[in-house]
CSV table of N, CA and C in Angstrom, one decimal:
chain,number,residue,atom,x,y,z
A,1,UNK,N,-11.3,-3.4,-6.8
A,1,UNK,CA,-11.9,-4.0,-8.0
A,1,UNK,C,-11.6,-5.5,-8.0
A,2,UNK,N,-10.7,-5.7,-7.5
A,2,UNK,CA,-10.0,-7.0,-7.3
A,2,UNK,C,-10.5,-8.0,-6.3
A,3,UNK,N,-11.0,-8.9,-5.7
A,3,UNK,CA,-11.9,-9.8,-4.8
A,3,UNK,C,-11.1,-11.0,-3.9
A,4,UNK,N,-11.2,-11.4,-2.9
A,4,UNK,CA,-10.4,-12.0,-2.4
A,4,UNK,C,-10.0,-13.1,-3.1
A,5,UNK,N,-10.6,-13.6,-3.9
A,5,UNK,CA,-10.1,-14.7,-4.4
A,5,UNK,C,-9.6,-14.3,-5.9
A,6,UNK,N,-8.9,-13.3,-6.4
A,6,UNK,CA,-7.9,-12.9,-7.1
A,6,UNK,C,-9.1,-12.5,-8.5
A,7,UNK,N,-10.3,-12.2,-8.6
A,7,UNK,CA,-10.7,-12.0,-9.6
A,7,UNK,C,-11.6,-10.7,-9.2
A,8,UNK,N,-12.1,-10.1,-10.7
A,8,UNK,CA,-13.0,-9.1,-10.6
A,8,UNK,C,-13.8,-9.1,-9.9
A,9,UNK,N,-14.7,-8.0,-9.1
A,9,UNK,CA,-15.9,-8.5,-8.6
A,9,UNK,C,-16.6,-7.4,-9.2
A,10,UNK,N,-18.5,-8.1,-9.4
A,10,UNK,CA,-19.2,-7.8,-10.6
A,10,UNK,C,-19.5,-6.5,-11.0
A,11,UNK,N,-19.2,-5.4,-10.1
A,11,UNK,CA,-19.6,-4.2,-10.2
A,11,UNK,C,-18.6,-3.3,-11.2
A,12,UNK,N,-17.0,-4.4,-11.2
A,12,UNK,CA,-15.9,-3.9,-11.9
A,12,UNK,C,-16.1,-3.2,-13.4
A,13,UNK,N,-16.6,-4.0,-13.8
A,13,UNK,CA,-16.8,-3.6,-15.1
A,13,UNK,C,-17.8,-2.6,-15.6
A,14,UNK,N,-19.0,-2.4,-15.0
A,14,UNK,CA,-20.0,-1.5,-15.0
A,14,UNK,C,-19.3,-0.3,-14.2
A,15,UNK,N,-18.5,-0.2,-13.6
A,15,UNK,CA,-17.7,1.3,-12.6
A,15,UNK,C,-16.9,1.4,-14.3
A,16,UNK,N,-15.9,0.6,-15.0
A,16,UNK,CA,-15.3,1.2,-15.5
A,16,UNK,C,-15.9,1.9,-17.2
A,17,UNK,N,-17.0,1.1,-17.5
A,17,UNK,CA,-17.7,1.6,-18.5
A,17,UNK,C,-18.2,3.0,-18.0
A,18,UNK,N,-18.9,3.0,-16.9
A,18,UNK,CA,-19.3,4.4,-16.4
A,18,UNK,C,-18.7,5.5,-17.0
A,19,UNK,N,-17.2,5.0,-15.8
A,19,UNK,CA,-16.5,6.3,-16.0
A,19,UNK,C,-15.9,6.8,-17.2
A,20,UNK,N,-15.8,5.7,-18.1
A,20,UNK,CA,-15.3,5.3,-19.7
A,20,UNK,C,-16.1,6.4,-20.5
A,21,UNK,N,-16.9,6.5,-20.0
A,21,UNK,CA,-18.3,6.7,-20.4
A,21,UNK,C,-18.1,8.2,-20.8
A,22,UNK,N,-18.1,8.9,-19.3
A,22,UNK,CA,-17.5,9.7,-19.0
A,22,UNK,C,-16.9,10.9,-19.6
A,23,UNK,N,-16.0,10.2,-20.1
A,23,UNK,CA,-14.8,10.9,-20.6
A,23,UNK,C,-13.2,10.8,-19.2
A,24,UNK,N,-13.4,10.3,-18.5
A,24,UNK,CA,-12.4,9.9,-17.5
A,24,UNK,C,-11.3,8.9,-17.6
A,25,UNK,N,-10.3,9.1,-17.7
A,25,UNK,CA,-9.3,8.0,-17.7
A,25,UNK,C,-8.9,7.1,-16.1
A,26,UNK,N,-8.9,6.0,-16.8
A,26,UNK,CA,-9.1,4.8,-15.9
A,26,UNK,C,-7.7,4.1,-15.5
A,27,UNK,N,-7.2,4.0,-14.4
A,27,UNK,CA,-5.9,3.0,-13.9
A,27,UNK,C,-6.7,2.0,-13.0
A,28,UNK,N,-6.3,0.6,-12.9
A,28,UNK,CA,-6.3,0.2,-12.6
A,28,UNK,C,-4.8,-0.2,-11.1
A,29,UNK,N,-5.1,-0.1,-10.3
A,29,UNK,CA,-3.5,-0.1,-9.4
A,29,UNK,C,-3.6,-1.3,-8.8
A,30,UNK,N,-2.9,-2.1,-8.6
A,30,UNK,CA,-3.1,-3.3,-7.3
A,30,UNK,C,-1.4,-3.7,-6.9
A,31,UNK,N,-1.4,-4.5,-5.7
A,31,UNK,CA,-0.9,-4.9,-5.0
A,31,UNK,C,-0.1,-6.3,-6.4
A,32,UNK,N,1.6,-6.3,-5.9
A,32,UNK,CA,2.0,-7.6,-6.7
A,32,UNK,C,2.0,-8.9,-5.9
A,33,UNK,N,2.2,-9.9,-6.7
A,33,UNK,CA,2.2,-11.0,-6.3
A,33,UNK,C,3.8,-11.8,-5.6
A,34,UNK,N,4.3,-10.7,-5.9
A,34,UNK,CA,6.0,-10.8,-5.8
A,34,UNK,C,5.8,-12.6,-6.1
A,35,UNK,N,7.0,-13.1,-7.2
A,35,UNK,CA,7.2,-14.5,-7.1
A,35,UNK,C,8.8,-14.5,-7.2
A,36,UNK,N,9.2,-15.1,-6.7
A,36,UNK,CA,10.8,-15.7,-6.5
A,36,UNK,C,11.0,-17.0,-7.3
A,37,UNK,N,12.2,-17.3,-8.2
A,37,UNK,CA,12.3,-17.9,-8.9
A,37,UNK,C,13.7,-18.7,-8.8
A,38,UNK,N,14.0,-20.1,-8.2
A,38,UNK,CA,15.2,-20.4,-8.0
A,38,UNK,C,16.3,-20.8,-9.2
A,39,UNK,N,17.2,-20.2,-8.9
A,39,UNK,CA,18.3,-20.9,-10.0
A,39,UNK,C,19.1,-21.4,-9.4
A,40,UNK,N,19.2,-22.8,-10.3
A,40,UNK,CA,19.7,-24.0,-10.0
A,40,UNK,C,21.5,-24.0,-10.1
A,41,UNK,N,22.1,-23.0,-10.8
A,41,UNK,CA,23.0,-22.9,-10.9
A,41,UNK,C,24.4,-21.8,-9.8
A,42,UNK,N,23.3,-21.1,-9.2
A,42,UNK,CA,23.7,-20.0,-8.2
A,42,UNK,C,23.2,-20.4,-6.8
A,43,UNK,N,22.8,-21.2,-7.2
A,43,UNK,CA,21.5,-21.8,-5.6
A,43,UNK,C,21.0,-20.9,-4.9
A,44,UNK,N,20.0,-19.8,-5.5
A,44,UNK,CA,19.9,-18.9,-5.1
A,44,UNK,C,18.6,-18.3,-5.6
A,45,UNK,N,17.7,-17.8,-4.6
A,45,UNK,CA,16.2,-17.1,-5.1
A,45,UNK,C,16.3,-15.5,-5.8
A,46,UNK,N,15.7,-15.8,-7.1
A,46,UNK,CA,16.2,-14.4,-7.8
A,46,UNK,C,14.5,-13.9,-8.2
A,47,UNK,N,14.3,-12.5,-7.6
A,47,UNK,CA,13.0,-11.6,-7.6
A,47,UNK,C,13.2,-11.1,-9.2
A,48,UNK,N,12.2,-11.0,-10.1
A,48,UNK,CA,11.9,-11.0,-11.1
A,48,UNK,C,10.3,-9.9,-11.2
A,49,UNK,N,10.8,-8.7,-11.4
A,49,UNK,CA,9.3,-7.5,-11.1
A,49,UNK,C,8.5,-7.8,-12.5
A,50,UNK,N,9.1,-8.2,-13.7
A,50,UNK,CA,8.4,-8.1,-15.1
A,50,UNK,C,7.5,-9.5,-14.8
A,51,UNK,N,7.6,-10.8,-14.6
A,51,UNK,CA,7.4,-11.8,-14.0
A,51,UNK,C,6.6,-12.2,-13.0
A,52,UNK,N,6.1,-11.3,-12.3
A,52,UNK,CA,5.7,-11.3,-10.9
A,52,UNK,C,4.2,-10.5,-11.8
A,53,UNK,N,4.5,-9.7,-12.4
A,53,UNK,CA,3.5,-8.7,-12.4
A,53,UNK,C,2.7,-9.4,-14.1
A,54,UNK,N,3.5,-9.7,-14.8
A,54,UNK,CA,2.7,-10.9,-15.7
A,54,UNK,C,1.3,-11.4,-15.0
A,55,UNK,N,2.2,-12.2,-13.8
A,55,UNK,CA,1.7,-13.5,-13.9
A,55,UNK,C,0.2,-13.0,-12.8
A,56,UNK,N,0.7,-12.1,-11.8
A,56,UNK,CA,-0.7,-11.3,-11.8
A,56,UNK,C,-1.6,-10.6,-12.3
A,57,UNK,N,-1.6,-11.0,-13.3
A,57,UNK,CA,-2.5,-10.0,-14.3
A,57,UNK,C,-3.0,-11.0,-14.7
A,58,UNK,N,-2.5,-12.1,-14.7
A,58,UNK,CA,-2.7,-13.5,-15.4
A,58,UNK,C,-3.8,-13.6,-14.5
A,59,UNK,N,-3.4,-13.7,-13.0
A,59,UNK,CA,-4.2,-14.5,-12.1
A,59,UNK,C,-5.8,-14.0,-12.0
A,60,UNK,N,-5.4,-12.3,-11.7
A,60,UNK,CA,-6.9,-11.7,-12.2
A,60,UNK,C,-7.6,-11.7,-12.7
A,61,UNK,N,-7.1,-12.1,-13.6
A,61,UNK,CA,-8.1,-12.4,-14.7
A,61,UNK,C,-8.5,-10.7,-15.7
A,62,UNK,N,-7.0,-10.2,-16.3
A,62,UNK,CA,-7.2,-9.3,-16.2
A,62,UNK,C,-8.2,-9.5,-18.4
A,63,UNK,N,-7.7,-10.8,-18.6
A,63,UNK,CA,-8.5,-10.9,-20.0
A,63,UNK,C,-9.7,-10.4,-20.4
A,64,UNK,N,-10.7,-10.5,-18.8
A,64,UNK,CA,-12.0,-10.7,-18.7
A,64,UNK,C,-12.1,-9.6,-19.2
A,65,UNK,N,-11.6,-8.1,-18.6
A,65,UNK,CA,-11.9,-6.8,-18.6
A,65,UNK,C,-10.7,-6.2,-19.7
A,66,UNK,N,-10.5,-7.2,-20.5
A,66,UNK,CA,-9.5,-6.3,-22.1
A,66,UNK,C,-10.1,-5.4,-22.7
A,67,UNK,N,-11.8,-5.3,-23.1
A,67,UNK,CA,-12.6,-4.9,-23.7
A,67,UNK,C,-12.7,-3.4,-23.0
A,68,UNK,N,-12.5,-3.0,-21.7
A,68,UNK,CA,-13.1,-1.8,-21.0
A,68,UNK,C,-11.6,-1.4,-20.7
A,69,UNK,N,-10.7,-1.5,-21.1
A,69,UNK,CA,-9.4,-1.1,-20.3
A,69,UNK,C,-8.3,-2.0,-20.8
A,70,UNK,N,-7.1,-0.8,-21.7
A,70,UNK,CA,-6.1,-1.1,-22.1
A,70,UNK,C,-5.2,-1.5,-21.2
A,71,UNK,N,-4.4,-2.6,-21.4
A,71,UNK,CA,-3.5,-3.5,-20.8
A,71,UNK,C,-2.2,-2.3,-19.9
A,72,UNK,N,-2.2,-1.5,-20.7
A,72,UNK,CA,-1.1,-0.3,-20.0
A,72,UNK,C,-1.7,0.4,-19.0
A,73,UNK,N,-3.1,0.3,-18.8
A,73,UNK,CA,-3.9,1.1,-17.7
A,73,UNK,C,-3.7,0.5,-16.7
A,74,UNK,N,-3.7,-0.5,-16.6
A,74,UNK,CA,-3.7,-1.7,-15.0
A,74,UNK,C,-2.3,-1.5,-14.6
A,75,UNK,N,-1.7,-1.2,-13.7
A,75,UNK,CA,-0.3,-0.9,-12.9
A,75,UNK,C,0.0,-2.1,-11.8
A,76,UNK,N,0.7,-2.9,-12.3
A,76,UNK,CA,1.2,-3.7,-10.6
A,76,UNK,C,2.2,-3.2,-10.0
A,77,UNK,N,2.0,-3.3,-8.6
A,77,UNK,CA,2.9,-2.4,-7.7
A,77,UNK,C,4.1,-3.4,-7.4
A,78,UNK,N,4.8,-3.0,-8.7
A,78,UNK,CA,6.4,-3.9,-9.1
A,78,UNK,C,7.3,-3.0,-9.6
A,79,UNK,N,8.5,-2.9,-9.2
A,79,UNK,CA,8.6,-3.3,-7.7
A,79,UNK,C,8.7,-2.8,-6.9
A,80,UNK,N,8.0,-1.3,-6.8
A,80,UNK,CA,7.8,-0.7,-5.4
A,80,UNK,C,6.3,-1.3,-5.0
A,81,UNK,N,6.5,-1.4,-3.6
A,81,UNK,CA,4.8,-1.7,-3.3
A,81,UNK,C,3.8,-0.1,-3.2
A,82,UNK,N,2.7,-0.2,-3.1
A,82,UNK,CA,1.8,0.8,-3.5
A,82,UNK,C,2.2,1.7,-2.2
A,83,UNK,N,2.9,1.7,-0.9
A,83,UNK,CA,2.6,2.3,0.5
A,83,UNK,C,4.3,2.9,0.0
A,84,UNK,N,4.4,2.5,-0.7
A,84,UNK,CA,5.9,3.4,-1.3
A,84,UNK,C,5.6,4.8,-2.5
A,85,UNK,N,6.1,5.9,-2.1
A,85,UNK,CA,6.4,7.2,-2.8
A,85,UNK,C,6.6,6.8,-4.7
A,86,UNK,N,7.3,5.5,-4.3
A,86,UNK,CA,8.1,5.3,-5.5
A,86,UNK,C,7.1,5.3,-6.6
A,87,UNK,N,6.2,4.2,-6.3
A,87,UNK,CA,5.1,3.4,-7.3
A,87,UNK,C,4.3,4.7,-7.1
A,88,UNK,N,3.7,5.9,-6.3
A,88,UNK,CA,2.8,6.8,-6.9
A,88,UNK,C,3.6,7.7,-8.1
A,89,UNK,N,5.0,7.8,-8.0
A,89,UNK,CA,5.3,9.1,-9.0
A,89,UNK,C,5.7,8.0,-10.2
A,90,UNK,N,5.6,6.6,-10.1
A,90,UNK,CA,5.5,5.7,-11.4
A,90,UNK,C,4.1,6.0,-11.8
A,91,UNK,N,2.9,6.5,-11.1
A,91,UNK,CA,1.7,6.6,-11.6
A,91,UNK,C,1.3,7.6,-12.0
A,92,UNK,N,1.9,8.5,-11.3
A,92,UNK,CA,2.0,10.1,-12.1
A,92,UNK,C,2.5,10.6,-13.3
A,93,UNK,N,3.7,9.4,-13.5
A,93,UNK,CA,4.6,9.6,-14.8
A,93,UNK,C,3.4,9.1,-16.1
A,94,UNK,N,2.9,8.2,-15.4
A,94,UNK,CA,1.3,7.6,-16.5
A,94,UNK,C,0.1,9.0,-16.7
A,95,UNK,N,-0.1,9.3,-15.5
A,95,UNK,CA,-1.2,10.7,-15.4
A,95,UNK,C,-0.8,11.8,-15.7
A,96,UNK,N,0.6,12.3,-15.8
A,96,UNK,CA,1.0,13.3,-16.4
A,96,UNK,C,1.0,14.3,-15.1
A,97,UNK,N,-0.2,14.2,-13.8
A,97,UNK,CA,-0.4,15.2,-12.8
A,97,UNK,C,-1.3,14.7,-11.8
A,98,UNK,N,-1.2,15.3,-10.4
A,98,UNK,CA,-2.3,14.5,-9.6
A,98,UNK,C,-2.1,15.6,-9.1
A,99,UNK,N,-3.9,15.9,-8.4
A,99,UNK,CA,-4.6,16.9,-8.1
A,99,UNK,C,-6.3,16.6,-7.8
A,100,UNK,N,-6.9,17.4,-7.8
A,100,UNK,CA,-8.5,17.2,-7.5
A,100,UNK,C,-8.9,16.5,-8.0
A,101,UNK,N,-8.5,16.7,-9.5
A,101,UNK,CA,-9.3,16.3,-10.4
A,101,UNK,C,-9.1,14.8,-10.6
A,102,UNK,N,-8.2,14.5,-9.7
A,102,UNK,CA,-7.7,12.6,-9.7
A,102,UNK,C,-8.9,11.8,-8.2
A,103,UNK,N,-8.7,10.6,-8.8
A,103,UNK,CA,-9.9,10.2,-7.5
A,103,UNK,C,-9.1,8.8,-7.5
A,104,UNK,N,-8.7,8.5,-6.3
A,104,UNK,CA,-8.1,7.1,-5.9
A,104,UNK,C,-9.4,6.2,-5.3
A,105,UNK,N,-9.4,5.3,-5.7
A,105,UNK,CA,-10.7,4.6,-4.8
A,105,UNK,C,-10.0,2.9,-4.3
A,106,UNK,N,-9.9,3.0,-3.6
A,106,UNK,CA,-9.0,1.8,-2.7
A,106,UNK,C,-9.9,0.9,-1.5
A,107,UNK,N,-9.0,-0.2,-1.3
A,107,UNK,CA,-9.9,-0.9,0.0
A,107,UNK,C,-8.9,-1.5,0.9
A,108,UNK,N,-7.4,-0.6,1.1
A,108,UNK,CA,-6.8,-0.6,2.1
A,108,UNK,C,-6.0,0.8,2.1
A,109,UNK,N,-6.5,1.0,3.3
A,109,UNK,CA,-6.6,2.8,4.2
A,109,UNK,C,-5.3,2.5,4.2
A,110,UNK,N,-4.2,1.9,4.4
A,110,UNK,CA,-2.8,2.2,5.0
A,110,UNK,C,-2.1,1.9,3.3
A,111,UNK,N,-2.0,0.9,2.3
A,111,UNK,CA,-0.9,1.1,1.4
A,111,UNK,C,-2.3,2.0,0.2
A,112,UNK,N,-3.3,2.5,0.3
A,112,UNK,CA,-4.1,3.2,-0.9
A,112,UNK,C,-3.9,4.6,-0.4
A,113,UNK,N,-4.5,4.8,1.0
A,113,UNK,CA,-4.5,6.0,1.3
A,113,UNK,C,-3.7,7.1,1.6
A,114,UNK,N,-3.6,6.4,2.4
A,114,UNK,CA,-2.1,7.0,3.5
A,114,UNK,C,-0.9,7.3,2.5
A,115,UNK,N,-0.3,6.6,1.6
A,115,UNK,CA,0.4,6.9,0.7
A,115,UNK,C,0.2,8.1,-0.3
A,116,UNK,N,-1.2,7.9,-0.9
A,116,UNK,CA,-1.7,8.9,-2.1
A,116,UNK,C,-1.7,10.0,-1.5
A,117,UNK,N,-2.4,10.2,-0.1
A,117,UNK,CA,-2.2,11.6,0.5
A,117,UNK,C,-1.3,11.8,0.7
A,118,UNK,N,-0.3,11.5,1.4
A,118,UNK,CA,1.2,11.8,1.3
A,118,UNK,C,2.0,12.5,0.7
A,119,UNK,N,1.7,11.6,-0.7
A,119,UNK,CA,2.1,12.1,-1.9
A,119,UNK,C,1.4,13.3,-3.0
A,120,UNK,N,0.2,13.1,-2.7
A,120,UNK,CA,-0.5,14.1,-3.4
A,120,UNK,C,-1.9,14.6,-2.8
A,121,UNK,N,-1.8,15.0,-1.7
A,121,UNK,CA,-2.4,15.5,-0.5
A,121,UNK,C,-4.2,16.3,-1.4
A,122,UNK,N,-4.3,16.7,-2.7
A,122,UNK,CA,-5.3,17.1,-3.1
A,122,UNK,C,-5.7,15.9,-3.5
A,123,UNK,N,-5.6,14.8,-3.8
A,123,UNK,CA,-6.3,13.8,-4.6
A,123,UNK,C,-7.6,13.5,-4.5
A,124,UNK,N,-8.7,12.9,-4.3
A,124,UNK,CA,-9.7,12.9,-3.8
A,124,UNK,C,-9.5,11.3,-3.2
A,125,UNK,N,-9.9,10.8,-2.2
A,125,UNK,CA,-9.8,9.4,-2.3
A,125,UNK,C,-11.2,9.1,-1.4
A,126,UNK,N,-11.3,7.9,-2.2
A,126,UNK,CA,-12.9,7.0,-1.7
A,126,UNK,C,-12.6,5.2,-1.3
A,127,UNK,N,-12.5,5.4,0.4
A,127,UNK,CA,-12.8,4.1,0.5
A,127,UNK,C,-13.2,3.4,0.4
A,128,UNK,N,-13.3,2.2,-0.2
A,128,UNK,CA,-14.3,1.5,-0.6
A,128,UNK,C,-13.9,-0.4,0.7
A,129,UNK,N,-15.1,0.5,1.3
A,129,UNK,CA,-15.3,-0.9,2.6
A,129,UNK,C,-16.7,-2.0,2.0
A,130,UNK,N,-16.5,-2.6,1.3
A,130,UNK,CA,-17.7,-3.9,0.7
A,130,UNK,C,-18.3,-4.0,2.0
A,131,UNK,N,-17.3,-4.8,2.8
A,131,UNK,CA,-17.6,-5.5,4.1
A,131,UNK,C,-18.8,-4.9,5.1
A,132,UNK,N,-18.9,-3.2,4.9
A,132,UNK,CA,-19.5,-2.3,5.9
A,132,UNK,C,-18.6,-2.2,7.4
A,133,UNK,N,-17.1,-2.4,7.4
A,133,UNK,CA,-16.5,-3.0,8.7
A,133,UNK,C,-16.6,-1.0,9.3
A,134,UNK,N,-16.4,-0.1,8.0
A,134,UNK,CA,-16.1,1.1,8.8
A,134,UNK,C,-17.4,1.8,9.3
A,135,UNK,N,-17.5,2.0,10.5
A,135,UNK,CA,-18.4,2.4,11.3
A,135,UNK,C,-18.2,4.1,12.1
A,136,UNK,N,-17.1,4.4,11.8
A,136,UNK,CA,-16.7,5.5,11.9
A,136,UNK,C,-15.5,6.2,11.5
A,137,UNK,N,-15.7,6.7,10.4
A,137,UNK,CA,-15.0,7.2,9.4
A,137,UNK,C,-13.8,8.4,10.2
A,138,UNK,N,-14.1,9.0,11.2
A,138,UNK,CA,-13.1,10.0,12.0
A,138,UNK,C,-11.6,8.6,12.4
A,139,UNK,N,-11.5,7.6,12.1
A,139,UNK,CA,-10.6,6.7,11.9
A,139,UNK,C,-10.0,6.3,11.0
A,140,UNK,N,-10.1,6.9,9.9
A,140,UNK,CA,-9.8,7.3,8.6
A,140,UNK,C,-9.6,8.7,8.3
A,141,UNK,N,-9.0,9.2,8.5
A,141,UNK,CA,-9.3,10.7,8.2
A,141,UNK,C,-8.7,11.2,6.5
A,142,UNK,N,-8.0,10.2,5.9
A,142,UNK,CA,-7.5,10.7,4.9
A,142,UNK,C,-7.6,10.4,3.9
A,143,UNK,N,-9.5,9.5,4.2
A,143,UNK,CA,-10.7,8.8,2.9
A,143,UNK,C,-11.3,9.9,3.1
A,144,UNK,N,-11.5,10.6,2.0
A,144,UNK,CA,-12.8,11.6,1.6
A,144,UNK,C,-13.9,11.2,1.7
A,145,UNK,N,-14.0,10.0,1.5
A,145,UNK,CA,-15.7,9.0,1.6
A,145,UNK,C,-15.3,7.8,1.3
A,146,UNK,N,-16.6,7.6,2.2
A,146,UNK,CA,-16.5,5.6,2.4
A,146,UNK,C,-17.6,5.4,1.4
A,147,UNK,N,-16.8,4.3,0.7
A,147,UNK,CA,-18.5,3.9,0.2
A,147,UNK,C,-18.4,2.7,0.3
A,148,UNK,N,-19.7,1.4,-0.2
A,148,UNK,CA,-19.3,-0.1,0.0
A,148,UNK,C,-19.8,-0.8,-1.4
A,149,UNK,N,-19.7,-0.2,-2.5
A,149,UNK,CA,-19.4,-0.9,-3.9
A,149,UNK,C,-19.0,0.7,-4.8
A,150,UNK,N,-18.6,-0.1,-5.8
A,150,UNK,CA,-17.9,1.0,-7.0
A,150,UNK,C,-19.3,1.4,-7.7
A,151,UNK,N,-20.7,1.3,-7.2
A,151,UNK,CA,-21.5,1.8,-7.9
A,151,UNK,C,-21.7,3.3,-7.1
A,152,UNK,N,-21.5,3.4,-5.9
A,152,UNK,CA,-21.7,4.5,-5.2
A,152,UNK,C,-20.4,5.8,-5.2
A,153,UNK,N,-19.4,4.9,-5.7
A,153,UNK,CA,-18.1,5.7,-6.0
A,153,UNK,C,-18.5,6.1,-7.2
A,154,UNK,N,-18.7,5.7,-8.6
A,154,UNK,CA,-19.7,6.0,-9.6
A,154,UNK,C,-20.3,7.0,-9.5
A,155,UNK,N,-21.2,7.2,-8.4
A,155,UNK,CA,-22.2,8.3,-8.6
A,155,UNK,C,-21.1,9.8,-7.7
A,156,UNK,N,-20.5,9.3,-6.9
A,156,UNK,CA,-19.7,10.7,-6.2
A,156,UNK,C,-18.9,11.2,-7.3
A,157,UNK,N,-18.1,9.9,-8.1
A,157,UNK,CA,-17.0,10.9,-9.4
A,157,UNK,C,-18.1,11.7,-10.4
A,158,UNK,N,-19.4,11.3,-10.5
A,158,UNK,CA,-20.3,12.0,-11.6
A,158,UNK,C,-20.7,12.6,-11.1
A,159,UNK,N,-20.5,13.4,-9.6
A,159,UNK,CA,-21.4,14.6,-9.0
A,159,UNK,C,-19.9,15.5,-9.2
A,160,UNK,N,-20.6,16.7,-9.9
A,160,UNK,CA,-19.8,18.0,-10.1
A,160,UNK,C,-19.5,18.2,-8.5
């Protein structure tokens, strides 16, 4: 959902009304920005997870999308990163349960995928390659489907 240059990309908002739509509840998950903060008195770099995860939400521009999705729905991976056990059963504790009926849609196979199946091996998960880089999906084995915008992930979570 997120774009290289730290903002939505345009399809975001239209995937989340969909599914809104729906009747589906919506997380937002991303990667933190980890920021380190020196103090002057200890001479020493002090990690700050409440701070870090602010200020990326800030960067995203998470204001744009307040209107489609409550501020508690977006998760920053603070301070476990997303390829850690930790930060999925911090997401579970939000979902209540992960199972079929959950759909991960990510655009990194090793801290989205690899992880969620790990942890919760029924989940459904949908790659999402923009770029078109995956050409053969038997190199992914633990994406249920590739797709290359959240409008095509869209149409797989609306197919019974």
């Amino acid at each position: 959902a997120v774009s290289e240059n730290g903002k939505f990309y345009p399809d975001t908002r239209r995937f989340l009304r969909e599914v809104q739509r729906a009747g589906l509840p919506v997380f937002v998950v991303t990667a933190s920005d980890v920021r380190l903060l020196y103090d002057y008195q200890d001479s020493r770099w002090h990690y700050y997870p409440e701070i870090s995860a602010k200020m990326k939400k800030r960067r995203i521009g998470f204001g744009e999308l307040y209107q489609e999705l409550e501020e508690e729905r977006v998760l920053i991976a603070e301070p476990h990163p997303k390829a850690e056990i930790k930060f999925w059963r911090r997401l579970q504790g939000a979902l209540g349960t992960f199972g079929p009926h959950i759909w991960m849609i990510g655009d990194s196979y090793k801290s989205d995928h690899v992880a969620i199946k790990t942890f919760a091996p029924s989940v459904n998960t949908v790659l999402l390659d923009r770029n078109g880089k995956v050409v053969d999906k038997s190199l992914y084995p633990l994406a249920d489907h590739v797709v290359q915008s959240l409008d095509e992930a869209t149409a797989l979570i609306r197919t019974p």
